[in-house]
Short mmCIF file of C-alpha atoms in Angstrom, two decimals:
data_model
loop_
_atom_site.label_atom_id
_atom_site.label_comp_id
_atom_site.label_asym_id
_atom_site.label_seq_id
_atom_site.Cartn_x
_atom_site.Cartn_y
_atom_site.Cartn_z
CA MET A 1 -9.88 50.99 -14.39
CA GLU A 2 -7.58 54.10 -14.83
CA VAL A 3 -9.83 54.90 -17.69
CA GLN A 4 -12.65 55.47 -15.13
CA ILE A 5 -10.50 56.79 -13.01
CA ARG A 6 -9.42 60.13 -14.53
CA ILE A 7 -12.99 60.50 -16.43
CA ALA A 8 -13.88 61.12 -12.48
CA ARG A 9 -11.70 62.79 -11.91
CA LEU A 10 -12.32 65.44 -15.04
CA GLU A 11 -16.28 64.72 -13.54
CA ALA A 12 -15.84 66.59 -10.28
CA LEU A 13 -13.52 69.41 -11.43
CA GLU A 14 -16.56 70.33 -13.97
CA GLY A 15 -18.71 69.99 -10.92
CA LYS A 16 -19.82 67.00 -11.87
CA ALA A 17 -19.68 65.11 -8.56
CA SER A 18 -22.48 62.63 -8.27
CA ALA A 19 -21.92 61.69 -11.88
CA ALA A 20 -18.11 61.01 -11.03
CA ARG A 21 -19.23 59.84 -7.85
CA GLU A 22 -21.61 56.95 -9.17
CA ARG A 23 -18.23 56.24 -11.37
CA LEU A 24 -16.73 55.17 -8.48
CA ARG A 25 -18.70 53.72 -6.83
CA LYS A 26 -19.26 51.09 -9.87
CA LEU A 27 -15.99 51.03 -10.31
CA ARG A 28 -16.31 49.18 -6.68
CA ALA A 29 -18.76 46.64 -7.21
CA ALA A 30 -17.14 45.81 -10.15
CA HIS A 31 -13.67 45.47 -8.50
CA PRO A 32 -13.50 44.31 -4.86
CA ASP A 33 -9.85 44.02 -4.76
CA GLN A 34 -9.55 47.59 -5.38
CA VAL A 35 -11.96 48.25 -2.91
CA GLN A 36 -9.90 50.23 -0.78
CA ARG A 37 -7.70 52.26 -3.28
CA LEU A 38 -11.51 53.19 -4.20
CA PHE A 39 -12.38 54.98 -1.28
CA LEU A 40 -8.57 56.65 -1.29
CA VAL A 41 -9.29 58.20 -5.46
CA GLU A 42 -13.23 59.19 -4.24
CA GLY A 43 -12.01 61.05 -1.20
CA GLU A 44 -9.15 63.01 -3.12
CA ILE A 45 -11.52 63.81 -5.51
CA LEU A 46 -14.07 65.19 -2.89
CA SER A 47 -11.53 66.81 -0.94
CA GLN A 48 -9.96 68.51 -3.73
CA ILE A 49 -13.27 70.24 -4.70
CA ASP A 50 -13.37 71.12 -1.32
CA ARG A 51 -16.15 68.88 0.02
CA HIS A 52 -14.25 68.18 3.38
CA ASP A 53 -17.15 66.60 4.82
CA GLU A 54 -18.00 63.78 2.24
CA ALA A 55 -14.66 63.07 2.28
CA TYR A 56 -15.14 62.77 6.32
CA GLY A 57 -17.49 60.47 6.13
CA LEU A 58 -17.18 58.03 3.05
CA TYR A 59 -13.71 57.33 5.30
CA SER A 60 -15.67 56.96 7.81
CA GLU A 61 -18.00 54.67 6.28
CA TYR A 62 -15.23 52.55 4.34
CA LEU A 63 -13.04 52.19 8.36
CA GLU A 64 -17.10 50.84 9.97
CA SER A 65 -16.13 47.50 8.18
CA GLN A 66 -11.76 48.12 8.22
CA PRO A 67 -11.77 50.29 11.27
CA VAL A 68 -7.77 49.63 12.15
CA ASP A 69 -7.58 50.11 7.96
CA THR A 70 -4.15 51.91 8.07
CA GLU A 71 -4.49 54.19 4.79
CA ILE A 72 -7.24 55.04 5.31
CA LEU A 73 -7.28 56.45 8.83
CA TYR A 74 -4.37 58.98 7.75
CA ALA A 75 -6.73 59.81 5.22
CA ARG A 76 -9.48 60.90 7.16
CA ALA A 77 -6.81 62.43 9.72
CA LEU A 78 -5.77 64.17 7.23
CA VAL A 79 -9.94 65.92 6.30
CA ALA A 80 -10.73 65.51 10.04
CA GLU A 81 -7.91 68.03 10.11
CA ARG A 82 -9.15 70.23 7.53
CA LEU A 83 -12.22 70.74 9.59
CA ASP A 84 -11.01 71.60 12.93
CA ARG A 85 -11.58 68.10 14.58
CA LEU A 86 -8.86 68.14 15.58
CA GLN A 87 -9.41 65.64 18.61
CA GLN A 88 -10.12 63.12 15.83
CA ALA A 89 -7.53 63.44 13.64
CA GLU A 90 -5.44 63.12 16.68
CA ALA A 91 -6.74 59.92 17.05
CA ASP A 92 -6.69 58.68 13.33
CA PHE A 93 -2.88 59.48 13.29
CA ARG A 94 -3.00 57.63 16.68
CA ALA A 95 -4.44 55.00 15.64
CA VAL A 96 -1.69 54.56 13.48
CA LEU A 97 0.84 54.79 15.03
CA LYS A 98 -0.36 52.32 17.53
CA GLN A 99 -0.08 49.90 14.80
CA ASP A 100 3.39 51.11 12.45
CA PRO A 101 5.27 52.98 15.00
CA ASP A 102 7.90 53.82 12.58
CA ASN A 103 5.31 55.28 10.33
CA ALA A 104 7.68 58.43 9.37
CA ARG A 105 4.58 59.53 7.23
CA THR A 106 2.43 59.89 10.16
CA LEU A 107 4.31 60.65 12.63
CA ASN A 108 4.83 63.63 10.94
CA ALA A 109 1.57 64.79 10.53
CA LEU A 110 0.58 63.84 13.30
CA GLY A 111 3.45 66.76 14.86
CA TYR A 112 3.41 69.04 12.77
CA THR A 113 -0.69 69.13 13.08
CA LEU A 114 0.00 70.03 16.98
CA ALA A 115 2.70 72.70 16.03
CA ASP A 116 0.65 74.60 13.46
CA ARG A 117 -2.89 73.90 14.69
CA THR A 118 -2.26 73.44 18.88
CA ASP A 119 0.00 75.12 21.77
CA ARG A 120 1.35 71.46 22.63
CA TYR A 121 4.98 72.44 21.07
CA ASP A 122 7.42 70.10 23.07
CA GLU A 123 5.11 67.41 22.04
CA ALA A 124 5.14 67.97 18.21
CA PHE A 125 8.91 68.03 18.48
CA GLU A 126 9.09 64.44 19.57
CA PHE A 127 6.80 63.69 17.28
CA ILE A 128 8.36 65.24 13.95
CA GLN A 129 12.01 64.59 15.82
CA GLN A 130 11.13 60.86 15.46
CA ALA A 131 10.34 60.78 12.01
CA TYR A 132 13.60 62.96 11.51
CA ASP A 133 14.94 60.39 12.27
CA ARG A 134 13.26 57.88 10.38
CA LYS A 135 13.46 60.22 6.69
CA PRO A 136 16.56 63.30 7.46
CA ASP A 137 16.38 64.04 4.27
CA ASP A 138 12.22 64.47 3.50
CA PRO A 139 11.42 68.35 2.66
CA ALA A 140 8.19 67.39 3.43
CA ILE A 141 9.90 66.27 7.65
CA ILE A 142 11.91 68.96 7.55
CA ASP A 143 9.46 71.26 6.86
CA SER A 144 7.95 70.65 9.31
CA MET A 145 10.98 70.74 12.20
CA GLY A 146 11.77 74.21 11.13
CA TRP A 147 7.74 74.90 11.52
CA VAL A 148 7.97 73.44 15.22
CA HIS A 149 11.51 75.12 15.85
CA TYR A 150 9.89 78.89 15.10
CA ARG A 151 6.52 77.80 17.43
CA LEU A 152 9.47 76.95 20.30
CA GLY A 153 11.26 80.64 19.54
CA ASN A 154 13.83 78.70 17.36
CA LEU A 155 13.73 81.56 14.68
CA GLU A 156 17.72 80.93 13.38
CA GLN A 157 16.94 77.04 14.04
CA ALA A 158 13.67 77.39 12.50
CA ARG A 159 15.17 79.58 9.16
CA GLU A 160 17.66 76.27 8.22
CA PHE A 161 15.73 73.94 8.27
CA LEU A 162 13.32 75.95 6.05
CA GLN A 163 15.77 76.88 3.56
CA GLN A 164 16.76 73.73 3.00
CA ALA A 165 12.87 72.46 2.16
CA TRP A 166 12.60 75.20 0.18
CA ASP A 167 16.06 74.93 -1.31
CA MET A 168 14.77 70.62 -2.38
CA THR A 169 10.99 71.58 -3.83
CA GLY A 170 10.70 75.52 -3.73
CA ASP A 171 7.31 74.82 -2.65
CA GLY A 172 5.28 77.27 -2.01
CA GLU A 173 3.94 75.55 1.48
CA ILE A 174 7.58 75.90 2.43
CA GLY A 175 8.45 79.31 1.34
CA ALA A 176 4.96 80.58 2.85
CA HIS A 177 6.59 78.92 6.66
CA LEU A 178 10.28 80.65 5.62
CA GLY A 179 8.71 83.86 4.12
CA GLU A 180 7.34 84.12 7.33
CA VAL A 181 10.40 83.33 9.73
CA MET A 182 11.92 85.46 7.82
CA TRP A 183 9.76 88.77 8.33
CA MET A 184 9.72 88.02 12.02
CA GLN A 185 13.81 88.04 11.83
CA GLY A 186 13.57 91.73 10.57
CA ASP A 187 14.49 89.95 6.88
CA ARG A 188 11.71 91.78 5.76
CA ASP A 189 13.05 92.27 1.98
CA GLU A 190 14.06 88.79 1.47
CA ALA A 191 10.62 87.28 2.99
CA ARG A 192 8.77 89.10 0.25
CA ARG A 193 11.10 87.97 -2.20
CA ILE A 194 10.84 84.33 -1.01
CA TRP A 195 6.76 84.84 -1.51
CA THR A 196 6.19 86.27 -3.68
CA GLU A 197 8.52 82.95 -5.36
CA SER A 198 5.90 80.71 -4.20
CA ARG A 199 3.03 83.10 -5.27
CA GLU A 200 4.19 82.70 -9.05
CA ASN A 201 4.73 78.77 -7.61
CA ALA A 202 2.43 77.60 -6.10
CA PRO A 203 -0.30 80.78 -6.55
CA ASP A 204 -3.46 78.63 -5.06
CA ASN A 205 -1.41 76.77 -1.68
CA PRO A 206 -4.08 78.21 0.49
CA VAL A 207 -1.42 78.33 3.66
CA LEU A 208 0.93 80.97 0.90
CA GLN A 209 -2.68 83.01 0.72
CA LYS A 210 -2.93 82.83 4.19
CA ALA A 211 0.43 84.27 5.33
CA LEU A 212 0.51 87.45 3.00
CA ASP A 213 -3.03 87.98 4.28
CA ARG A 214 -1.40 88.01 7.46
CA PHE A 215 1.62 90.01 6.55
CA MET A 216 0.95 92.39 3.22
CA PRO A 217 -2.14 92.88 2.96
#
């Protein structure tokens, strides 16, 4: 099965998405105990080739028969956010938290979505703080904490958190966030340095590219 999954990933990257999906459909039929995992794999593959609508439809199909599956709900929420279906993304994140209130990954994802895509910053902070209380060493959560502080106008605190997350990972999206905070503080040379380094590490990161388009057209 692992070999077949790798082949499906390669087929999708080569523009043979239909063949990849058929391969995974046959795997699901042959391995009913792995259906959830194979739906997640197929959805991930579709998202990687920017076919988010199809990934959303795939997850929705699964949830018709398994409506409380937290892994698929979480995956669909991420895709819904990319499709600007923010109400659905929030509903799915909340459905996960209803079953697992201490799920730090979901607390963080919901908080970050609210901070990044809405003006509900105080509410976003509450969710991210809960995630941070549970996993204070997680760089994704530290990044979210920095980003929500930025949205709240707390530039110094934002920079401290984002610098910590950047030092831990060198991640392109975190670099985009850190550079933006530096730029807004007037530290533009340092912002350019961070963005340049981030672009070397992650030349195709869409969040980084968006920041570069805004501040360094």
